Amino acid sequence: AGEKKRHTMSGSDEGEEVLVLYGSQTGNSEGAAQEISAAIPTKLSSPGRPVTSRVMHLDDFLEVEKAGWTRLVVIVCSSYGVGHAPIGAQKFRDLCDEILGGGAGAHAGLLEGVAYAMCGLGDSNYTTFFENPRTIDEAMRAAGARRVGELGKADASGTGDFEQYKVIERWVAGVWKELAGVVEADPPGREVLDAARDRTWKLCLELFPDWRPSKFASGAVLPLLGVALAIGGAYLFKR
């Protein structure tokens, strides 16, 4: 799993959280995600309205956080190989493929209430270099999420003003106003984001059966423990 960090303003009370989610094969997406998350408390907080941030793999967001959507997320993700998902984003890509392959409108409204900004990375030496970020972006919008700002497109083979790190820097500089607009607006009701979480998690359990709670773990351990204690108690009593 990738490194997860929480960023807050020094001395501030905990406030609204913005998640920064990434998938990274060579570390470039992870580095950009960490920098964005570290800057969010300073860039988006205001007096009486602190904003915090956490950064994590897209897959950890689904499996560990159980798709606990905040009203604003930032996604930084690359393509790997022939348009595939990189480390930490493979399950999320499966989810996106399901959303797009489910037929017109099959998952419309899944992510109602969620806004996101996205920067994609890749290498134009490969014809499919932007396929994974594009798929994620299309799936998010198909599921009812609202993208803010332009879709960043950072090419590892870019030169001059289009070197990858320069493109990322420009994208980050240009997206703060869009992000601020989201956190300054009236938030959706908590029930809206709870519903987005529940619908996403339900779909994840259909796609990834090994994520389902074990019946043995949930239903059999305590009864077996009780039997063991009873046997042990009877043995001690007889002694």
PDB file of C-alpha atoms in Angstrom:
ATOM      1  CA  ALA A   1       0.000   0.000   0.000  1.00  0.00           C
ATOM      2  CA  GLY A   2       1.132   3.554  -0.618  1.00  0.00           C
ATOM      3  CA  GLU A   3       2.047   5.990   2.104  1.00  0.00           C
ATOM      4  CA  LYS A   4      -0.923   7.740   3.678  1.00  0.00           C
ATOM      5  CA  LYS A   5      -0.451  11.175   5.232  1.00  0.00           C
ATOM      6  CA  ARG A   6      -2.755  13.695   6.855  1.00  0.00           C
ATOM      7  CA  HIS A   7      -2.123  17.413   6.420  1.00  0.00           C
ATOM      8  CA  THR A   8      -3.609  20.146   8.619  1.00  0.00           C
ATOM      9  CA  MET A   9      -2.864  23.792   9.359  1.00  0.00           C
ATOM     10  CA  SER A  10      -0.787  24.248  12.488  1.00  0.00           C
ATOM     11  CA  GLY A  11      -2.985  25.153  15.439  1.00  0.00           C
ATOM     12  CA  SER A  12      -6.251  24.781  13.537  1.00  0.00           C
ATOM     13  CA  ASP A  13      -9.291  22.762  14.529  1.00  0.00           C
ATOM     14  CA  GLU A  14     -10.133  19.826  12.338  1.00  0.00           C
ATOM     15  CA  GLY A  15     -12.396  20.943   9.517  1.00  0.00           C
ATOM     16  CA  GLU A  16     -13.504  19.816   6.093  1.00  0.00           C
ATOM     17  CA  GLU A  17     -11.338  17.136   4.527  1.00  0.00           C
ATOM     18  CA  VAL A  18     -10.205  16.957   0.914  1.00  0.00           C
ATOM     19  CA  LEU A  19      -8.846  13.601  -0.240  1.00  0.00           C
ATOM     20  CA  VAL A  20      -5.980  13.368  -2.720  1.00  0.00           C
ATOM     21  CA  LEU A  21      -6.007   9.980  -4.422  1.00  0.00           C
ATOM     22  CA  TYR A  22      -3.304   8.593  -6.677  1.00  0.00           C
ATOM     23  CA  GLY A  23      -1.939   5.646  -8.628  1.00  0.00           C
ATOM     24  CA  SER A  24       1.744   5.692  -9.479  1.00  0.00           C
ATOM     25  CA  GLN A  25       4.179   3.348 -11.215  1.00  0.00           C
ATOM     26  CA  THR A  26       7.415   5.357 -11.093  1.00  0.00           C
ATOM     27  CA  GLY A  27       6.643   7.770  -8.255  1.00  0.00           C
ATOM     28  CA  ASN A  28       5.824  10.872 -10.286  1.00  0.00           C
ATOM     29  CA  SER A  29       2.082  10.777  -9.583  1.00  0.00           C
ATOM     30  CA  GLU A  30       2.702  10.000  -5.928  1.00  0.00           C
ATOM     31  CA  GLY A  31       5.109  12.916  -5.580  1.00  0.00           C
ATOM     32  CA  ALA A  32       2.640  15.325  -7.164  1.00  0.00           C
ATOM     33  CA  ALA A  33      -0.196  14.001  -4.976  1.00  0.00           C
ATOM     34  CA  GLN A  34       1.856  14.434  -1.805  1.00  0.00           C
ATOM     35  CA  GLU A  35       2.732  18.030  -2.724  1.00  0.00           C
ATOM     36  CA  ILE A  36      -0.878  18.914  -3.533  1.00  0.00           C
ATOM     37  CA  SER A  37      -2.146  17.402  -0.292  1.00  0.00           C
ATOM     38  CA  ALA A  38       0.492  19.226   1.759  1.00  0.00           C
ATOM     39  CA  ALA A  39      -0.529  22.563   0.200  1.00  0.00           C
ATOM     40  CA  ILE A  40      -4.301  22.152   0.572  1.00  0.00           C
ATOM     41  CA  PRO A  41      -4.621  23.343   4.210  1.00  0.00           C
ATOM     42  CA  THR A  42      -2.823  26.599   3.392  1.00  0.00           C
ATOM     43  CA  LYS A  43      -4.427  27.157  -0.001  1.00  0.00           C
ATOM     44  CA  LEU A  44      -8.028  26.297   0.850  1.00  0.00           C
ATOM     45  CA  SER A  45      -8.481  27.158   4.529  1.00  0.00           C
ATOM     46  CA  SER A  46      -9.936  30.473   5.659  1.00  0.00           C
ATOM     47  CA  PRO A  47     -10.746  31.946   9.101  1.00  0.00           C
ATOM     48  CA  GLY A  48     -13.359  29.762  10.727  1.00  0.00           C
ATOM     49  CA  ARG A  49     -13.226  27.242   7.874  1.00  0.00           C
ATOM     50  CA  PRO A  50     -10.170  25.000   8.190  1.00  0.00           C
ATOM     51  CA  VAL A  51      -9.528  22.458   5.466  1.00  0.00           C
ATOM     52  CA  THR A  52      -7.449  19.320   5.987  1.00  0.00           C
ATOM     53  CA  SER A  53      -6.203  16.731   3.535  1.00  0.00           C
ATOM     54  CA  ARG A  54      -5.179  13.105   3.364  1.00  0.00           C
ATOM     55  CA  VAL A  55      -3.357  11.383   0.511  1.00  0.00           C
ATOM     56  CA  MET A  56      -3.606   7.694  -0.345  1.00  0.00           C
ATOM     57  CA  HIS A  57      -3.761   5.136  -3.156  1.00  0.00           C
ATOM     58  CA  LEU A  58      -7.010   5.018  -5.106  1.00  0.00           C
ATOM     59  CA  ASP A  59      -7.301   1.337  -4.212  1.00  0.00           C
ATOM     60  CA  ASP A  60      -6.812   2.016  -0.495  1.00  0.00           C
ATOM     61  CA  PHE A  61      -9.572   4.593  -0.712  1.00  0.00           C
ATOM     62  CA  LEU A  62     -11.912   1.889  -1.944  1.00  0.00           C
ATOM     63  CA  GLU A  63     -10.840  -1.048   0.221  1.00  0.00           C
ATOM     64  CA  VAL A  64      -9.583   0.543   3.437  1.00  0.00           C
ATOM     65  CA  GLU A  65     -11.741   3.670   3.515  1.00  0.00           C
ATOM     66  CA  LYS A  66     -14.711   1.788   2.036  1.00  0.00           C
ATOM     67  CA  ALA A  67     -15.190   4.538  -0.555  1.00  0.00           C
ATOM     68  CA  GLY A  68     -15.756   7.276   2.025  1.00  0.00           C
ATOM     69  CA  TRP A  69     -16.229  10.102  -0.466  1.00  0.00           C
ATOM     70  CA  THR A  70     -15.638  13.687   0.565  1.00  0.00           C
ATOM     71  CA  ARG A  71     -17.402  16.361  -1.450  1.00  0.00           C
ATOM     72  CA  LEU A  72     -14.077  17.240  -3.136  1.00  0.00           C
ATOM     73  CA  VAL A  73     -11.326  14.842  -4.187  1.00  0.00           C
ATOM     74  CA  VAL A  74      -8.198  15.404  -6.253  1.00  0.00           C
ATOM     75  CA  ILE A  75      -6.995  12.511  -8.426  1.00  0.00           C
ATOM     76  CA  VAL A  76      -3.465  12.193  -9.798  1.00  0.00           C
ATOM     77  CA  CYS A  77      -2.910   9.045 -11.830  1.00  0.00           C
ATOM     78  CA  SER A  78      -0.818   7.723 -14.705  1.00  0.00           C
ATOM     79  CA  SER A  79      -1.105   5.019 -17.325  1.00  0.00           C
ATOM     80  CA  TYR A  80       1.188   2.027 -17.252  1.00  0.00           C
ATOM     81  CA  GLY A  81       2.028  -0.366 -20.067  1.00  0.00           C
ATOM     82  CA  VAL A  82      -0.650  -0.501 -22.740  1.00  0.00           C
ATOM     83  CA  GLY A  83      -3.087   1.913 -21.126  1.00  0.00           C
ATOM     84  CA  HIS A  84      -3.290  -0.077 -17.901  1.00  0.00           C
ATOM     85  CA  ALA A  85      -3.645   1.223 -14.364  1.00  0.00           C
ATOM     86  CA  PRO A  86      -0.458   1.717 -12.321  1.00  0.00           C
ATOM     87  CA  ILE A  87       0.303   0.455  -8.821  1.00  0.00           C
ATOM     88  CA  GLY A  88      -2.407   1.453  -6.367  1.00  0.00           C
ATOM     89  CA  ALA A  89      -5.102   2.095  -8.965  1.00  0.00           C
ATOM     90  CA  GLN A  90      -5.896  -1.303 -10.464  1.00  0.00           C
ATOM     91  CA  LYS A  91      -9.061  -1.972  -8.463  1.00  0.00           C
ATOM     92  CA  PHE A  92     -10.226   1.587  -9.052  1.00  0.00           C
ATOM     93  CA  ARG A  93      -9.735   1.051 -12.777  1.00  0.00           C
ATOM     94  CA  ASP A  94     -11.829  -2.125 -12.563  1.00  0.00           C
ATOM     95  CA  LEU A  95     -14.548  -0.073 -10.914  1.00  0.00           C
ATOM     96  CA  CYS A  96     -14.335   2.545 -13.661  1.00  0.00           C
ATOM     97  CA  ASP A  97     -14.504  -0.110 -16.380  1.00  0.00           C
ATOM     98  CA  GLU A  98     -17.633  -1.502 -14.743  1.00  0.00           C
ATOM     99  CA  ILE A  99     -19.231   1.947 -14.606  1.00  0.00           C
ATOM    100  CA  LEU A 100     -18.534   2.573 -18.295  1.00  0.00           C
ATOM    101  CA  GLY A 101     -19.429  -0.962 -19.374  1.00  0.00           C
ATOM    102  CA  GLY A 102     -22.713  -1.142 -17.510  1.00  0.00           C
ATOM    103  CA  GLY A 103     -24.715   0.442 -20.312  1.00  0.00           C
ATOM    104  CA  ALA A 104     -25.993   3.969 -20.773  1.00  0.00           C
ATOM    105  CA  GLY A 105     -27.036   5.416 -17.448  1.00  0.00           C
ATOM    106  CA  ALA A 106     -26.553   2.151 -15.550  1.00  0.00           C
ATOM    107  CA  HIS A 107     -24.599   3.894 -12.803  1.00  0.00           C
ATOM    108  CA  ALA A 108     -25.835   7.454 -13.249  1.00  0.00           C
ATOM    109  CA  GLY A 109     -26.097   9.166  -9.891  1.00  0.00           C
ATOM    110  CA  LEU A 110     -23.631   6.793  -8.233  1.00  0.00           C
ATOM    111  CA  LEU A 111     -21.367   9.739  -7.283  1.00  0.00           C
ATOM    112  CA  GLU A 112     -23.953  12.480  -6.922  1.00  0.00           C
ATOM    113  CA  GLY A 113     -22.593  15.243  -4.683  1.00  0.00           C
ATOM    114  CA  VAL A 114     -18.907  14.506  -5.422  1.00  0.00           C
ATOM    115  CA  ALA A 115     -16.680  17.039  -7.175  1.00  0.00           C
ATOM    116  CA  TYR A 116     -13.193  16.170  -8.370  1.00  0.00           C
ATOM    117  CA  ALA A 117     -10.144  17.610 -10.070  1.00  0.00           C
ATOM    118  CA  MET A 118      -7.836  15.352 -12.042  1.00  0.00           C
ATOM    119  CA  CYS A 119      -4.342  15.393 -13.476  1.00  0.00           C
ATOM    120  CA  GLY A 120      -3.265  12.472 -15.646  1.00  0.00           C
ATOM    121  CA  LEU A 121       0.294  11.405 -16.407  1.00  0.00           C
ATOM    122  CA  GLY A 122       1.701   9.231 -19.163  1.00  0.00           C
ATOM    123  CA  ASP A 123       4.247   8.888 -21.926  1.00  0.00           C
ATOM    124  CA  SER A 124       3.305   9.756 -25.509  1.00  0.00           C
ATOM    125  CA  ASN A 125       5.872   7.263 -26.800  1.00  0.00           C
ATOM    126  CA  TYR A 126       2.978   4.837 -26.223  1.00  0.00           C
ATOM    127  CA  THR A 127      -0.209   5.267 -28.250  1.00  0.00           C
ATOM    128  CA  THR A 128      -2.308   4.448 -25.178  1.00  0.00           C
ATOM    129  CA  PHE A 129      -0.373   6.739 -22.846  1.00  0.00           C
ATOM    130  CA  PHE A 130      -3.423   8.619 -21.554  1.00  0.00           C
ATOM    131  CA  GLU A 131      -5.966   5.820 -21.664  1.00  0.00           C
ATOM    132  CA  ASN A 132      -6.095   5.140 -17.927  1.00  0.00           C
ATOM    133  CA  PRO A 133      -6.563   8.771 -16.794  1.00  0.00           C
ATOM    134  CA  ARG A 134      -9.130   9.296 -19.550  1.00  0.00           C
ATOM    135  CA  THR A 135     -11.044   6.187 -18.462  1.00  0.00           C
ATOM    136  CA  ILE A 136     -11.118   7.344 -14.841  1.00  0.00           C
ATOM    137  CA  ASP A 137     -12.307  10.806 -15.870  1.00  0.00           C
ATOM    138  CA  GLU A 138     -15.044   9.444 -18.124  1.00  0.00           C
ATOM    139  CA  ALA A 139     -16.236   7.012 -15.455  1.00  0.00           C
ATOM    140  CA  MET A 140     -16.366   9.665 -12.749  1.00  0.00           C
ATOM    141  CA  ARG A 141     -18.510  11.892 -14.951  1.00  0.00           C
ATOM    142  CA  ALA A 142     -20.693   9.002 -16.096  1.00  0.00           C
ATOM    143  CA  ALA A 143     -21.349   8.188 -12.434  1.00  0.00           C
ATOM    144  CA  GLY A 144     -22.549  11.723 -11.749  1.00  0.00           C
ATOM    145  CA  ALA A 145     -19.434  13.338 -10.266  1.00  0.00           C
ATOM    146  CA  ARG A 146     -18.607  16.880 -11.369  1.00  0.00           C
ATOM    147  CA  ARG A 147     -15.124  17.672 -12.617  1.00  0.00           C
ATOM    148  CA  VAL A 148     -13.743  21.091 -11.741  1.00  0.00           C
ATOM    149  CA  GLY A 149     -10.917  22.604 -13.753  1.00  0.00           C
ATOM    150  CA  GLU A 150      -9.281  21.197 -16.837  1.00  0.00           C
ATOM    151  CA  LEU A 151      -8.191  17.588 -17.116  1.00  0.00           C
ATOM    152  CA  GLY A 152      -4.423  17.808 -16.656  1.00  0.00           C
ATOM    153  CA  LYS A 153      -2.377  15.965 -19.262  1.00  0.00           C
ATOM    154  CA  ALA A 154       1.309  15.621 -18.332  1.00  0.00           C
ATOM    155  CA  ASP A 155       3.528  13.822 -20.860  1.00  0.00           C
ATOM    156  CA  ALA A 156       6.772  12.179 -19.701  1.00  0.00           C
ATOM    157  CA  SER A 157       8.135  12.722 -23.226  1.00  0.00           C
ATOM    158  CA  GLY A 158       7.206  16.396 -23.291  1.00  0.00           C
ATOM    159  CA  THR A 159       9.961  18.917 -23.933  1.00  0.00           C
ATOM    160  CA  GLY A 160      10.491  22.600 -23.277  1.00  0.00           C
ATOM    161  CA  ASP A 161       7.438  24.207 -21.709  1.00  0.00           C
ATOM    162  CA  PHE A 162       5.677  20.859 -21.971  1.00  0.00           C
ATOM    163  CA  GLU A 163       8.058  18.872 -19.783  1.00  0.00           C
ATOM    164  CA  GLN A 164       5.972  16.750 -17.467  1.00  0.00           C
ATOM    165  CA  TYR A 165       6.842  18.532 -14.220  1.00  0.00           C
ATOM    166  CA  LYS A 166       6.144  21.933 -15.795  1.00  0.00           C
ATOM    167  CA  VAL A 167       2.724  20.815 -16.991  1.00  0.00           C
ATOM    168  CA  ILE A 168       1.908  19.480 -13.505  1.00  0.00           C
ATOM    169  CA  GLU A 169       3.033  22.733 -11.897  1.00  0.00           C
ATOM    170  CA  ARG A 170       0.845  24.792 -14.250  1.00  0.00           C
ATOM    171  CA  TRP A 171      -2.121  22.525 -13.679  1.00  0.00           C
ATOM    172  CA  VAL A 172      -1.761  22.760  -9.906  1.00  0.00           C
ATOM    173  CA  ALA A 173      -1.384  26.553 -10.017  1.00  0.00           C
ATOM    174  CA  GLY A 174      -4.464  26.876 -12.193  1.00  0.00           C
ATOM    175  CA  VAL A 175      -6.763  24.557 -10.263  1.00  0.00           C
ATOM    176  CA  TRP A 176      -6.679  26.212  -6.816  1.00  0.00           C
ATOM    177  CA  LYS A 177      -9.403  28.708  -7.704  1.00  0.00           C
ATOM    178  CA  GLU A 178     -11.667  25.854  -8.859  1.00  0.00           C
ATOM    179  CA  LEU A 179     -10.998  23.869  -5.682  1.00  0.00           C
ATOM    180  CA  ALA A 180     -11.670  26.913  -3.516  1.00  0.00           C
ATOM    181  CA  GLY A 181     -14.971  27.428  -5.278  1.00  0.00           C
ATOM    182  CA  VAL A 182     -16.087  23.966  -4.178  1.00  0.00           C
ATOM    183  CA  VAL A 183     -15.145  24.278  -0.493  1.00  0.00           C
ATOM    184  CA  GLU A 184     -16.589  27.795  -0.270  1.00  0.00           C
ATOM    185  CA  ALA A 185     -19.986  26.701  -1.609  1.00  0.00           C
ATOM    186  CA  ASP A 186     -22.716  25.277   0.586  1.00  0.00           C
ATOM    187  CA  PRO A 187     -21.971  21.573   1.098  1.00  0.00           C
ATOM    188  CA  PRO A 188     -24.346  18.818   0.058  1.00  0.00           C
ATOM    189  CA  GLY A 189     -26.185  17.117   2.877  1.00  0.00           C
ATOM    190  CA  ARG A 190     -24.207  14.441   4.682  1.00  0.00           C
ATOM    191  CA  GLU A 191     -26.766  11.918   3.503  1.00  0.00           C
ATOM    192  CA  VAL A 192     -25.820  12.656  -0.114  1.00  0.00           C
ATOM    193  CA  LEU A 193     -22.177  11.662   0.403  1.00  0.00           C
ATOM    194  CA  ASP A 194     -23.189   8.739   2.601  1.00  0.00           C
ATOM    195  CA  ALA A 195     -25.349   7.484  -0.259  1.00  0.00           C
ATOM    196  CA  ALA A 196     -22.445   7.852  -2.715  1.00  0.00           C
ATOM    197  CA  ARG A 197     -20.260   5.859  -0.345  1.00  0.00           C
ATOM    198  CA  ASP A 198     -22.868   3.142   0.147  1.00  0.00           C
ATOM    199  CA  ARG A 199     -23.548   2.762  -3.577  1.00  0.00           C
ATOM    200  CA  THR A 200     -19.835   2.636  -4.419  1.00  0.00           C
ATOM    201  CA  TRP A 201     -19.047   0.142  -1.668  1.00  0.00           C
ATOM    202  CA  LYS A 202     -21.939  -2.093  -2.723  1.00  0.00           C
ATOM    203  CA  LEU A 203     -20.589  -2.136  -6.283  1.00  0.00           C
ATOM    204  CA  CYS A 204     -17.083  -2.880  -4.970  1.00  0.00           C
ATOM    205  CA  LEU A 205     -18.370  -5.911  -3.063  1.00  0.00           C
ATOM    206  CA  GLU A 206     -19.983  -7.190  -6.247  1.00  0.00           C
ATOM    207  CA  LEU A 207     -16.733  -6.732  -8.192  1.00  0.00           C
ATOM    208  CA  PHE A 208     -14.329  -7.922  -5.501  1.00  0.00           C
ATOM    209  CA  PRO A 209     -15.906 -10.805  -3.551  1.00  0.00           C
ATOM    210  CA  ASP A 210     -12.780 -11.254  -1.426  1.00  0.00           C
ATOM    211  CA  TRP A 211     -13.569  -7.879   0.175  1.00  0.00           C
ATOM    212  CA  ARG A 212     -16.779  -9.248   1.652  1.00  0.00           C
ATOM    213  CA  PRO A 213     -16.705  -9.955   5.392  1.00  0.00           C
ATOM    214  CA  SER A 214     -15.942 -13.576   6.110  1.00  0.00           C
ATOM    215  CA  LYS A 215     -18.948 -15.438   7.471  1.00  0.00           C
ATOM    216  CA  PHE A 216     -16.578 -17.452   9.614  1.00  0.00           C
ATOM    217  CA  ALA A 217     -14.947 -14.351  11.018  1.00  0.00           C
ATOM    218  CA  SER A 218     -18.179 -12.503  11.642  1.00  0.00           C
ATOM    219  CA  GLY A 219     -20.493 -15.297  12.702  1.00  0.00           C
ATOM    220  CA  ALA A 220     -18.487 -18.220  13.977  1.00  0.00           C
ATOM    221  CA  VAL A 221     -15.555 -16.903  15.974  1.00  0.00           C
ATOM    222  CA  LEU A 222     -17.522 -15.682  18.978  1.00  0.00           C
ATOM    223  CA  PRO A 223     -19.603 -18.880  19.344  1.00  0.00           C
ATOM    224  CA  LEU A 224     -16.460 -21.003  19.065  1.00  0.00           C
ATOM    225  CA  LEU A 225     -14.742 -18.794  21.607  1.00  0.00           C
ATOM    226  CA  GLY A 226     -17.678 -19.284  23.936  1.00  0.00           C
ATOM    227  CA  VAL A 227     -17.460 -23.058  23.562  1.00  0.00           C
ATOM    228  CA  ALA A 228     -13.741 -22.983  24.269  1.00  0.00           C
ATOM    229  CA  LEU A 229     -14.258 -20.904  27.394  1.00  0.00           C
ATOM    230  CA  ALA A 230     -17.015 -23.215  28.587  1.00  0.00           C
ATOM    231  CA  ILE A 231     -14.827 -26.296  28.116  1.00  0.00           C
ATOM    232  CA  GLY A 232     -11.927 -24.591  29.827  1.00  0.00           C
ATOM    233  CA  GLY A 233     -14.113 -23.548  32.736  1.00  0.00           C
ATOM    234  CA  ALA A 234     -15.528 -27.045  33.142  1.00  0.00           C
ATOM    235  CA  TYR A 235     -12.020 -28.496  33.172  1.00  0.00           C
ATOM    236  CA  LEU A 236     -10.849 -26.075  35.851  1.00  0.00           C
ATOM    237  CA  PHE A 237     -13.963 -26.721  37.897  1.00  0.00           C
ATOM    238  CA  LYS A 238     -13.381 -30.479  37.827  1.00  0.00           C
ATOM    239  CA  ARG A 239      -9.842 -29.969  39.027  1.00  0.00           C
TER     240      ARG A 239
END
